[in-house]
C-alpha cells in the first residue's frame, strides 16, 4: 500500500509500505477514507523534534473496517469508524475515569502511521466508534476532525471548565484553538475571546462562536484580556500552542481561582514554580482523552449541529502529502486533509 | 509593644515596636493570644529568600478584639477571633468564588507581623471569624493552626480532590503535610499515604489518619506509591514542601487523570513542560484561601472533632522566639507556638 514516510525535516514522501495485517485478536484493519496532517507533525518537519530514522506519519483517521481479529465484538467489516490518536482498551480503571489517553494498554497511532491507504487499529473495541450508517461525503471532514483536533480542542475547553456564565480565552488559532472556540460555544460559555492575528482564522473563530478577538500577544495580550474582564482575567483559558510564551500567556490571562486547559504539545517549556504558585489557577491538560468525547462529538456532527470540518482548508490526494505539509508549515493552510 | 523582627538570616530578635492603631475604618486591632513560626518563615531565616532590611515577622494569629474601625460590622471588642494570613474583603468576585487569597483587595499579614503583642487586621469584616464564646485554653493551639497550616493543608487536600474512595499521598511531613493528612481523613479518603522518614512525624501522621507510611523519596518514593496503587499512582497527591524534587515527586506519584494539590511555597522550581503534559494530571495550588474553610474548621475544632493543635510541639513565651526559630530550623520542632 501507499503511505507517507518522513525521512528528514522537510522531506516527506509517499511510498510503498507493507500492507498492515491483524497481529492480535483485538486488532482491526481499516481502509482509510481520509487522513490529515496534524500541527504536531510539523515539529519533526521543522526539525524541532528529533526523528529516529524514517517514520511513517499520521495519527488521525476515519475509514471503513476491512477485517477484525477474533476477539473484536463492537465493530464489524463494512462499518464506517472514527478512532482516537491513542488506541485504548476503554475498560481499565484509567479509561473508566475518562482518561483513555492514559490507558494502561495505550498505543500511540503515530507509531502506526495513518496517512496511508490502510491502517491496523489496536484494541479496536476500545478505540473505534462506528456511525449508525455510511455518512454522506460532506461529513467526512467533520468526522475526521473528531479523531484529534476537535477532541483535543474539546478537552482543552472541558479542562478549562468552559461553561455557562464563563468567559473563555483561547490562546492559539490553529485547528485545535479554533475548535476549542467551537467547544466553548457548545459548552455554553457566555463570552469567548479568540487570540489571533490572522484574518481568515479570526473569521473562522467568529463562525465557531468567538465574541471577541484579541490580536495582542504576551504581556499586551494578557493586559487586553484583563481589560475585557473587569481587571480579573478570564474564568477559563485554553492553551493550544505549546510554547513558553503561550503557556505563560494562558496562565497569566486566567483569573485567580480560574482554570487553564493546556493541549498544545509543549516544547522547551519550563513553568516557573513561583509564577504558577502565585497565579492560583487550576492547570489541567496533556494528551487529550478524545475517546471520552467521541460518541457525543460524532452525534453532534451527524446531526449537523457542529461543523468542525471547516478547519480543513486544503484537500489533497494522499500522493500530494508533501504539498500539504508545506502549506501548513508556511501557514498557507490551517489543516490539510489527505485522501488515499 | 514587643514584637519579633528578623534582621538577617539567623538573626531574630524580640524588640520594642510601635503599637498598631486603626488606620482605616475597616481595620481592627487585636491583642494576640498566640502566634507561631511558619515553615515559610524559615526561608529568609536560612537566607534562601532575600530580606529587604529588618522585617517584622509572623502571619498566623488568634486573639481578642481590642478596637474596631467605624465601618466594622461583624466583629466587636472582646470577641475571640481567628483570621487568615491573607486579609480579604470576602465580597469581591474572586472571594465569592472561594479564592480569598486572591482577593482584589488582599493584604498579606506577613507585612504586618503577628509575632507580637498586638496586630492591626485590615478588612476585619472579611478577614476575621469570631468564636461563639471565649474558647478554653487547650483549644488555643487548634484555633491558631486554623489561621494557616490547617487551612493550607486542607486546601491542599481539597485541591487534590481527596474524598471517598480515593487514595491520597502526601509529600512533606511538616505541619502543613501532617494537617493535609488530617484533612484527607476528614474529607473521607479511603487510604492516606504519608511520605515521611521521621519517626515522631510518622506517629503524628498515623494519629491524624495516615494508613500507610512511605519513607522513600524521589524515584524510589514514586515507585513505592505505584506499588501501593496497583501500578497506577494515587488519585490525589498533596505537595507540601515546595522544592523541585518534591513537586516532581508529587506530579509523578499521581495517576493519569489524577489531582495534585500543591501548597508548599515554591523555591527554585521549574516544571518541565513535557513532563507536566505527559503526566495528564490536574494541578491546583498556590496561597491557600484559608478564609473559605475557616468557619467549618473552627466549628470542627470547637466541637473537638479534630485536634490540629497537635502540630505545635514547642510552646514558648514570645521573648524566646529566637529559640523557637532555631528549633524548627534544626528540625527539633515541627512547629513553635509563641505566647505574647
XYZ file of C-alpha atoms in Angstrom:
680
model
C 0.000 0.000 0.000
C 0.988 3.651 -0.270
C 1.728 5.676 2.839
C 3.503 8.834 3.983
C 7.022 8.491 5.375
C 9.116 11.334 6.773
C 12.788 10.804 6.059
C 14.200 14.016 7.437
C 12.989 17.501 8.349
C 11.173 18.875 5.301
C 11.437 15.535 3.477
C 8.021 13.861 3.287
C 7.414 11.132 0.684
C 4.532 8.877 -0.290
C 5.937 5.443 -0.874
C 5.131 1.755 -0.860
C 4.783 0.324 2.652
C 3.816 -3.192 3.785
C 0.078 -3.836 3.962
C -0.976 -3.954 7.599
C -2.411 -7.234 8.877
C -4.140 -8.464 12.010
C -1.410 -9.057 14.586
C -3.518 -9.530 17.706
C -7.087 -10.804 18.040
C -8.084 -7.350 19.342
C -6.909 -5.597 16.138
C -8.944 -4.266 13.228
C -7.753 -3.265 9.775
C -9.393 -0.187 8.275
C -9.291 1.234 4.776
C -8.733 4.955 5.255
C -11.436 7.235 3.866
C -9.424 10.290 4.864
C -6.434 11.227 6.981
C -4.737 14.530 7.655
C -1.668 16.432 8.733
C -1.525 17.473 12.386
C 0.116 20.575 13.804
C 2.232 18.169 15.868
C 3.551 16.606 12.608
C 5.179 19.964 11.931
C 7.508 19.659 14.930
C 9.672 16.932 13.312
C 9.057 18.510 9.871
C 10.676 21.680 11.187
C 13.483 19.759 12.862
C 12.408 20.859 16.347
C 11.502 17.310 17.362
C 14.136 14.694 16.553
C 13.331 11.930 14.074
C 14.641 8.443 14.857
C 15.102 7.363 11.249
C 12.403 7.248 8.565
C 8.972 7.425 10.228
C 5.514 6.507 8.959
C 3.335 9.553 9.632
C -0.222 10.295 10.686
C -2.385 9.520 13.704
C -5.804 10.903 12.700
C -8.157 8.707 10.717
C -11.628 7.782 9.561
C -12.292 4.739 7.460
C -14.185 1.572 6.743
C -13.472 -1.625 8.632
C -11.941 -4.264 6.342
C -11.207 -7.055 8.788
C -11.324 -7.684 12.518
C -9.458 -10.025 14.854
C -11.185 -12.926 16.571
C -11.889 -11.070 19.821
C -13.357 -7.873 18.335
C -17.032 -7.506 19.265
C -18.185 -3.911 18.805
C -17.217 -3.151 15.185
C -17.525 -5.289 12.052
C -16.345 -5.146 8.433
C -18.164 -2.566 6.336
C -18.756 -0.094 9.157
C -17.536 3.495 8.989
C -15.450 4.212 12.084
C -13.635 7.014 13.844
C -10.924 6.457 16.433
C -8.652 8.466 18.634
C -4.931 9.012 18.114
C -4.402 6.893 21.220
C -5.658 3.323 20.965
C -7.106 2.360 24.347
C -8.852 -0.643 25.890
C -11.610 1.594 27.323
C -12.045 -0.849 30.210
C -9.129 -0.214 32.591
C -9.524 1.963 35.670
C -7.887 4.952 33.960
C -10.147 4.657 30.894
C -13.236 4.286 33.074
C -12.269 7.536 34.781
C -12.334 9.185 31.327
C -8.591 9.257 30.645
C -8.314 6.883 27.681
C -5.191 8.705 26.514
C -3.632 7.413 29.730
C -4.944 3.845 29.299
C -2.669 1.221 30.838
C -2.613 -0.531 27.437
C -2.500 2.591 25.262
C -0.766 2.576 21.876
C 0.067 5.758 20.021
C -1.331 5.644 16.486
C 1.549 7.863 15.337
C 3.820 4.831 15.547
C 1.497 3.090 13.073
C 1.033 5.917 10.570
C -2.469 6.608 9.308
C -1.500 8.840 6.370
C -1.854 5.700 4.268
C -4.325 3.517 2.419
C -4.805 1.076 5.276
C -4.061 1.006 8.976
C -4.039 -1.511 11.770
C -6.030 -0.263 14.758
C -5.023 -1.943 18.030
C -7.645 -2.510 20.742
C -10.395 -1.975 18.171
C -13.276 -2.476 20.612
C -11.958 0.193 22.927
C -10.706 2.570 20.277
C -13.199 2.710 17.410
C -16.687 4.173 17.329
C -18.918 3.317 14.353
C -21.520 5.613 12.796
C -25.070 4.209 12.515
C -24.736 4.240 8.720
C -22.282 5.250 5.995
C -22.023 9.057 6.289
C -22.509 11.413 3.324
C -19.304 12.668 1.733
C -19.635 16.206 3.065
C -19.494 14.974 6.664
C -16.180 13.126 6.223
C -14.037 16.152 7.171
C -16.095 16.680 10.317
C -15.707 13.084 11.441
C -12.003 13.237 10.654
C -11.653 16.331 12.842
C -13.239 14.368 15.695
C -10.297 11.940 15.607
C -7.936 14.507 17.089
C -8.250 18.262 16.641
C -11.891 18.538 17.640
C -11.482 16.086 20.527
C -8.330 17.889 21.623
C -9.878 21.349 21.439
C -12.931 19.985 23.255
C -10.755 18.523 26.012
C -8.987 21.874 26.302
C -12.319 23.611 26.831
C -13.520 20.958 29.298
C -10.187 21.077 31.171
C -10.581 24.872 31.343
C -14.122 24.321 32.684
C -15.735 26.384 29.948
C -19.451 26.646 30.613
C -22.439 28.913 31.232
C -21.566 32.297 32.686
C -17.884 31.831 31.902
C -15.546 33.994 29.867
C -13.200 31.746 27.919
C -9.967 32.912 26.279
C -8.265 30.734 23.680
C -4.529 31.100 23.065
C -3.638 29.751 19.624
C -5.512 29.991 16.325
C -4.518 26.668 14.785
C -7.150 24.000 14.193
C -7.128 22.949 17.863
C -7.533 26.500 19.129
C -10.322 27.222 16.656
C -12.133 24.047 17.682
C -11.674 24.945 21.336
C -13.697 28.057 20.450
C -16.388 25.809 18.932
C -16.291 23.601 22.033
C -16.576 26.554 24.417
C -19.616 27.728 22.464
C -21.254 24.278 22.642
C -20.443 24.045 26.345
C -22.425 27.238 26.871
C -19.704 29.820 27.526
C -21.010 33.357 27.763
C -18.062 35.101 26.146
C -15.306 33.608 24.013
C -12.140 35.554 23.286
C -10.011 34.207 20.434
C -6.395 35.356 20.427
C -5.441 35.587 16.752
C -3.772 37.989 14.353
C -4.658 36.170 11.115
C -7.782 37.466 9.375
C -9.017 34.148 7.893
C -8.584 32.428 11.247
C -10.310 35.282 13.069
C -13.178 34.830 10.623
C -13.435 31.101 11.335
C -13.169 31.762 15.084
C -16.168 34.080 14.788
C -18.088 31.453 12.803
C -17.326 28.960 15.574
C -18.612 31.304 18.277
C -15.894 33.787 19.266
C -17.425 37.000 20.612
C -14.136 38.929 20.825
C -10.802 38.858 19.015
C -7.553 39.884 20.693
C -4.605 40.375 18.358
C -2.024 41.258 21.004
C 0.314 38.630 22.425
C 2.414 38.196 25.554
C 2.046 40.873 28.233
C -0.026 43.063 25.907
C -2.365 40.170 25.215
C -2.712 39.497 28.944
C -3.462 43.175 29.554
C -6.191 43.091 26.876
C -7.806 40.028 28.470
C -7.737 41.797 31.839
C -9.318 44.891 30.238
C -12.120 42.757 28.849
C -12.787 41.020 32.193
C -13.017 43.831 34.721
C -9.333 43.517 35.571
C -9.726 39.950 36.816
C -8.752 37.741 33.877
C -10.786 35.032 32.143
C -12.517 32.261 34.091
C -11.217 29.719 31.592
C -8.231 29.768 29.270
C -7.375 27.171 26.653
C -3.718 26.906 25.633
C -3.349 25.396 22.161
C 0.205 26.198 21.106
C 2.748 24.667 23.473
C 5.486 27.275 23.737
C 6.852 29.007 26.825
C 5.279 32.305 25.772
C 1.863 30.800 25.067
C 1.790 28.803 28.307
C 2.655 31.849 30.405
C 0.198 33.959 28.396
C -2.501 31.401 29.190
C -1.658 31.122 32.902
C -1.495 34.878 33.351
C -4.695 35.517 31.373
C -6.719 33.450 33.855
C -8.187 34.987 36.978
C -7.131 33.708 40.409
C -9.102 30.541 41.040
C -9.645 30.168 37.276
C -8.903 27.202 35.025
C -6.308 26.698 32.316
C -6.708 23.766 29.931
C -3.474 23.139 28.028
C -3.435 20.932 24.951
C -0.593 22.341 22.868
C 2.190 19.755 22.910
C 4.854 21.501 24.981
C 8.306 22.114 23.537
C 11.137 23.671 25.554
C 8.716 24.807 28.230
C 9.678 25.236 31.885
C 6.999 26.677 34.138
C 8.495 28.885 36.873
C 7.240 27.497 40.174
C 6.678 30.877 41.812
C 4.630 32.162 38.864
C 2.479 29.028 38.854
C 2.103 29.224 42.655
C 1.097 32.869 42.703
C -1.280 32.512 39.749
C -3.559 30.402 41.983
C -5.152 28.755 38.941
C -6.148 25.223 38.051
C -3.963 23.635 35.381
C -5.066 20.566 33.505
C -4.005 19.190 30.181
C -1.878 16.786 28.253
C -2.709 14.275 25.511
C -6.471 14.580 25.082
C -8.652 11.605 26.008
C -10.542 12.014 22.734
C -12.279 8.664 23.146
C -14.195 10.060 26.145
C -15.887 12.627 23.935
C -16.085 10.711 20.649
C -19.643 9.313 20.839
C -21.090 12.731 21.706
C -18.996 14.577 19.146
C -19.928 12.095 16.390
C -23.590 12.554 17.255
C -23.280 16.366 17.029
C -21.521 16.035 13.668
C -24.042 13.519 12.310
C -26.927 15.789 13.350
C -25.090 18.731 11.721
C -25.177 20.666 14.995
C -21.463 21.407 14.595
C -19.249 21.583 11.518
C -15.664 21.104 12.707
C -14.637 20.025 9.180
C -14.316 23.721 8.325
C -10.795 23.672 9.712
C -9.695 21.735 6.622
C -8.935 24.418 4.099
C -6.769 22.266 1.872
C -7.989 18.944 0.448
C -5.417 16.872 -1.428
C -4.954 13.339 -2.691
C -2.584 11.336 -0.485
C 0.076 11.416 -3.189
C 0.412 15.159 -2.702
C 1.074 14.869 1.052
C 4.340 16.798 0.682
C 2.412 19.804 -0.647
C 0.038 19.506 2.280
C 2.868 19.584 4.819
C 4.470 22.546 3.083
C 1.243 24.577 3.034
C 0.760 24.073 6.770
C 4.404 24.786 7.533
C 4.120 28.089 5.662
C 0.794 28.803 7.371
C -0.944 28.969 3.970
C -3.310 26.239 5.226
C -4.838 25.734 8.662
C -5.117 21.983 8.162
C -4.632 19.611 5.242
C -6.952 16.702 4.551
C -5.441 13.789 2.619
C -7.494 11.335 0.560
C -5.893 7.942 -0.106
C 4.654 46.724 72.280
C 7.043 43.808 71.860
C 7.314 42.011 68.527
C 9.624 39.747 66.537
C 11.920 41.349 63.974
C 14.270 39.476 61.650
C 17.414 41.497 60.985
C 19.357 38.999 58.903
C 19.382 35.264 58.221
C 19.534 33.517 61.596
C 19.132 36.824 63.463
C 15.689 37.010 65.062
C 15.061 39.464 67.926
C 12.133 40.447 70.102
C 12.153 44.199 70.408
C 10.005 47.248 71.006
C 7.800 48.135 68.013
C 5.164 50.889 67.638
C 1.714 49.965 68.919
C -0.587 49.362 65.957
C -3.574 51.671 65.589
C -6.676 51.864 63.451
C -5.599 53.293 60.094
C -8.730 52.628 58.045
C -12.354 52.353 59.173
C -12.309 48.681 58.061
C -9.411 47.798 60.430
C -9.490 46.003 63.750
C -6.799 45.851 66.421
C -6.393 42.516 68.165
C -4.414 41.516 71.239
C -2.635 38.303 70.271
C -3.467 35.265 72.402
C -0.964 33.187 70.461
C 1.120 33.364 67.312
C 3.601 30.966 65.762
C 6.540 30.360 63.464
C 5.694 29.171 59.961
C 7.754 26.884 57.740
C 7.806 29.755 55.265
C 9.499 31.977 57.908
C 12.462 29.601 57.646
C 13.175 30.588 54.024
C 14.512 34.064 54.941
C 15.908 32.652 58.219
C 18.034 30.300 56.127
C 18.982 33.038 53.669
C 17.216 31.334 50.765
C 14.670 34.129 50.462
C 16.146 37.614 50.454
C 15.303 40.034 53.284
C 14.724 43.679 52.344
C 16.030 45.147 55.599
C 14.727 44.381 59.094
C 11.295 42.731 58.839
C 8.513 42.275 61.385
C 7.648 38.569 61.347
C 4.572 36.380 61.615
C 1.300 35.998 59.736
C -0.649 33.457 61.827
C -2.734 34.687 64.706
C -5.569 34.249 67.159
C -6.550 36.928 69.587
C -9.119 39.120 71.239
C -10.506 42.175 69.502
C -9.409 45.356 71.248
C -10.819 48.019 68.954
C -12.571 48.238 65.592
C -12.832 50.934 62.917
C -16.071 52.767 62.234
C -17.143 50.512 59.350
C -16.549 47.150 61.003
C -19.824 45.271 61.495
C -19.189 41.555 62.064
C -16.715 41.550 64.980
C -16.630 43.617 68.164
C -14.236 44.263 71.036
C -13.948 41.337 73.436
C -14.508 38.609 70.861
C -12.009 35.838 70.263
C -11.148 35.777 66.566
C -9.173 33.800 64.027
C -8.096 35.172 60.663
C -6.220 34.071 57.606
C -2.693 35.097 56.646
C -4.259 37.000 53.747
C -6.634 39.777 54.760
C -9.505 39.807 52.253
C -12.728 41.726 51.732
C -14.692 38.469 51.263
C -17.114 40.300 48.971
C -15.309 40.678 45.608
C -15.927 38.290 42.736
C -12.731 36.346 43.442
C -13.596 35.979 47.154
C -17.146 34.922 46.340
C -15.679 32.188 44.142
C -13.781 30.928 47.222
C -10.372 32.404 46.431
C -9.972 34.915 49.258
C -6.183 34.593 48.999
C -6.619 36.139 45.548
C -8.963 38.913 46.739
C -8.665 42.081 44.690
C -8.044 43.986 47.950
C -5.903 41.363 49.662
C -3.176 42.334 52.127
C -0.515 39.905 53.282
C -0.387 39.733 57.079
C 3.321 38.947 56.869
C 3.947 42.601 56.097
C 2.237 43.466 59.388
C 3.900 40.900 61.623
C 1.731 38.962 64.063
C 4.543 37.565 66.219
C 3.788 40.450 68.559
C 1.551 41.596 71.368
C -0.894 43.417 69.118
C -1.702 43.472 65.424
C -3.745 45.556 63.046
C -6.040 43.411 60.919
C -7.093 45.092 57.665
C -10.536 44.327 56.182
C -11.658 42.958 59.557
C -15.185 42.069 58.422
C -13.899 39.950 55.578
C -10.894 38.504 57.340
C -11.850 37.621 60.916
C -14.161 34.898 62.185
C -15.235 35.022 65.832
C -15.921 32.028 68.064
C -19.345 31.923 69.789
C -17.602 32.319 73.145
C -14.136 32.595 74.650
C -12.517 29.194 73.982
C -10.864 27.081 76.703
C -7.068 27.337 76.851
C -6.457 23.857 75.464
C -8.179 24.762 72.186
C -5.991 27.813 71.509
C -3.335 25.820 69.579
C -6.034 24.267 67.386
C -7.574 27.628 66.510
C -4.115 29.018 65.847
C -3.421 26.157 63.428
C -6.599 27.096 61.545
C -5.083 30.501 60.739
C -2.647 28.975 58.257
C -1.226 25.447 58.487
C -4.562 23.669 58.904
C -6.269 25.823 56.288
C -3.331 25.356 53.946
C -3.178 21.585 54.390
C -6.944 21.479 53.991
C -6.754 23.460 50.757
C -4.050 21.075 49.533
C -6.345 18.118 50.177
C -9.337 19.862 48.564
C -7.216 20.922 45.561
C -6.087 17.288 45.245
C -9.768 16.275 45.385
C -9.273 13.963 48.353
C -12.528 12.199 49.118
C -14.363 8.891 49.492
C -12.827 6.025 47.533
C -9.643 7.977 46.912
C -6.062 7.102 47.735
C -4.264 10.250 48.838
C -0.479 10.599 49.037
C 1.062 13.484 50.969
C 4.563 14.683 50.095
C 6.068 16.536 53.057
C 5.826 15.863 56.781
C 5.920 19.411 58.091
C 2.883 20.846 59.851
C 1.107 21.523 56.543
C 1.696 17.998 55.230
C 0.591 16.441 58.507
C -2.570 18.541 58.513
C -3.209 17.608 54.876
C -3.333 14.032 56.215
C -5.904 15.138 58.811
C -7.878 16.940 56.085
C -7.832 13.927 53.753
C -9.178 11.814 56.610
C -11.971 14.293 57.346
C -12.804 14.528 53.638
C -13.380 10.779 53.637
C -10.310 9.463 51.798
C -10.084 5.679 51.787
C -6.338 5.397 52.036
C -3.811 8.021 53.086
C -0.120 7.569 52.402
C 2.188 9.876 54.342
C 5.685 10.260 52.896
C 7.957 10.740 55.908
C 11.218 9.416 57.291
C 10.961 10.976 60.759
C 9.529 8.680 63.437
C 7.736 11.357 65.547
C 6.149 12.822 62.417
C 5.154 9.372 61.158
C 3.494 8.850 64.532
C 1.528 12.091 64.274
C 0.598 11.286 60.653
C -0.876 7.995 61.879
C -2.781 9.791 64.654
C -4.177 12.163 62.007
C -5.340 9.277 59.795
C -2.450 8.020 57.651
C -2.948 4.359 56.740
C 0.493 3.893 55.150
C 3.925 5.432 55.576
C 6.411 5.653 52.717
C 9.961 6.558 53.728
C 11.481 6.566 50.232
C 11.857 9.783 48.255
C 12.259 10.764 44.596
C 12.011 7.947 42.068
C 12.015 5.322 44.815
C 9.172 7.086 46.567
C 7.209 7.262 43.315
C 7.815 3.542 42.727
C 6.507 2.757 46.243
C 3.339 4.779 45.633
C 2.828 2.911 42.344
C 3.339 -0.405 44.170
C 0.667 0.548 46.683
C -1.845 1.588 43.996
C -1.865 -1.271 41.510
C 0.761 0.408 39.366
C -1.452 3.424 38.653
C -0.407 6.050 41.175
C -2.530 7.860 43.757
C -5.810 9.546 42.847
C -4.795 12.587 44.870
C -1.393 13.923 45.879
C -0.731 16.847 48.190
C 2.604 18.617 47.769
C 3.613 20.430 50.957
C 7.313 21.201 50.537
C 7.932 23.421 47.507
C 11.189 22.112 46.039
C 11.846 20.832 42.523
C 12.229 17.279 43.812
C 9.042 17.338 45.873
C 6.976 18.880 43.059
C 8.108 16.263 40.557
C 7.641 13.523 43.166
C 4.076 14.715 43.663
C 3.266 15.000 39.952
C 4.720 11.597 39.162
C 3.052 9.908 42.136
C -0.395 10.776 40.779
C -2.195 8.545 38.308
C -3.095 9.849 34.867
C -6.234 11.909 35.288
C -5.439 12.336 38.989
C -5.145 15.519 41.026
C -2.155 17.240 42.598
C -2.757 19.947 45.182
C 0.408 21.970 45.774
C 0.716 24.246 48.781
C 4.443 24.254 49.522
C 5.732 27.733 48.652
C 7.881 27.016 45.601
C 11.558 27.959 45.563
C 13.784 27.476 42.510
C 11.191 25.269 40.861
C 10.794 24.984 37.075
C 8.290 22.409 35.898
C 9.393 20.774 32.624
C 6.536 21.263 30.166
C 6.795 17.825 28.605
C 6.696 16.071 31.991
C 3.670 18.077 33.061
C 1.994 17.437 29.682
C 2.585 13.707 29.719
C 1.564 13.324 33.363
C -2.023 14.177 32.342
C -2.854 15.285 35.867
C -4.768 18.181 37.351
C -2.568 20.714 39.141
C -4.009 23.234 41.515
C -2.412 25.189 44.300
C -0.869 28.399 45.481
C -1.539 30.579 48.523
C -4.388 28.832 50.316
C -7.740 30.611 50.543
C -7.927 29.761 54.240
C -10.865 32.100 54.795
C -13.051 29.812 52.630
C -12.609 26.967 55.087
C -12.296 28.914 58.351
C -15.904 28.758 59.640
C -16.084 24.978 59.094
C -12.636 24.339 60.518
C -13.360 26.453 63.602
C -16.571 24.509 64.164
C -14.714 21.172 63.932
C -12.107 22.440 66.407
C -14.716 23.843 68.809
C -16.594 20.540 68.761
C -13.275 18.710 69.326
C -13.805 16.652 66.168
C -10.264 17.490 65.075
C -7.190 18.454 67.074
C -4.828 20.215 64.676
C -3.079 21.902 67.616
C -1.005 18.719 67.997
C 1.397 20.055 65.394
C 2.713 22.519 67.981
C 5.372 20.553 69.806
C 7.164 23.569 71.232
C 5.370 26.210 73.282
C 7.397 29.286 74.223
C 6.857 32.802 75.514
C 7.216 35.389 72.739
C 10.503 36.584 74.241
C 12.081 33.243 73.349
C 11.101 33.492 69.654
C 14.747 33.066 68.615
C 14.817 29.648 70.317
C 11.607 28.727 68.505
C 13.059 29.593 65.107
C 16.239 27.667 65.868
C 14.358 24.542 66.947
C 12.341 24.499 63.721
C 15.384 25.245 61.578
C 17.172 22.272 63.156
C 14.033 20.158 62.781
C 13.911 19.605 66.548
C 10.387 21.021 66.497
C 7.594 20.628 63.939
C 6.064 23.967 64.829
C 6.627 26.559 67.533
C 3.787 28.351 69.299
C 4.624 31.769 70.752
C 2.713 33.362 73.637
C 2.951 37.140 73.929
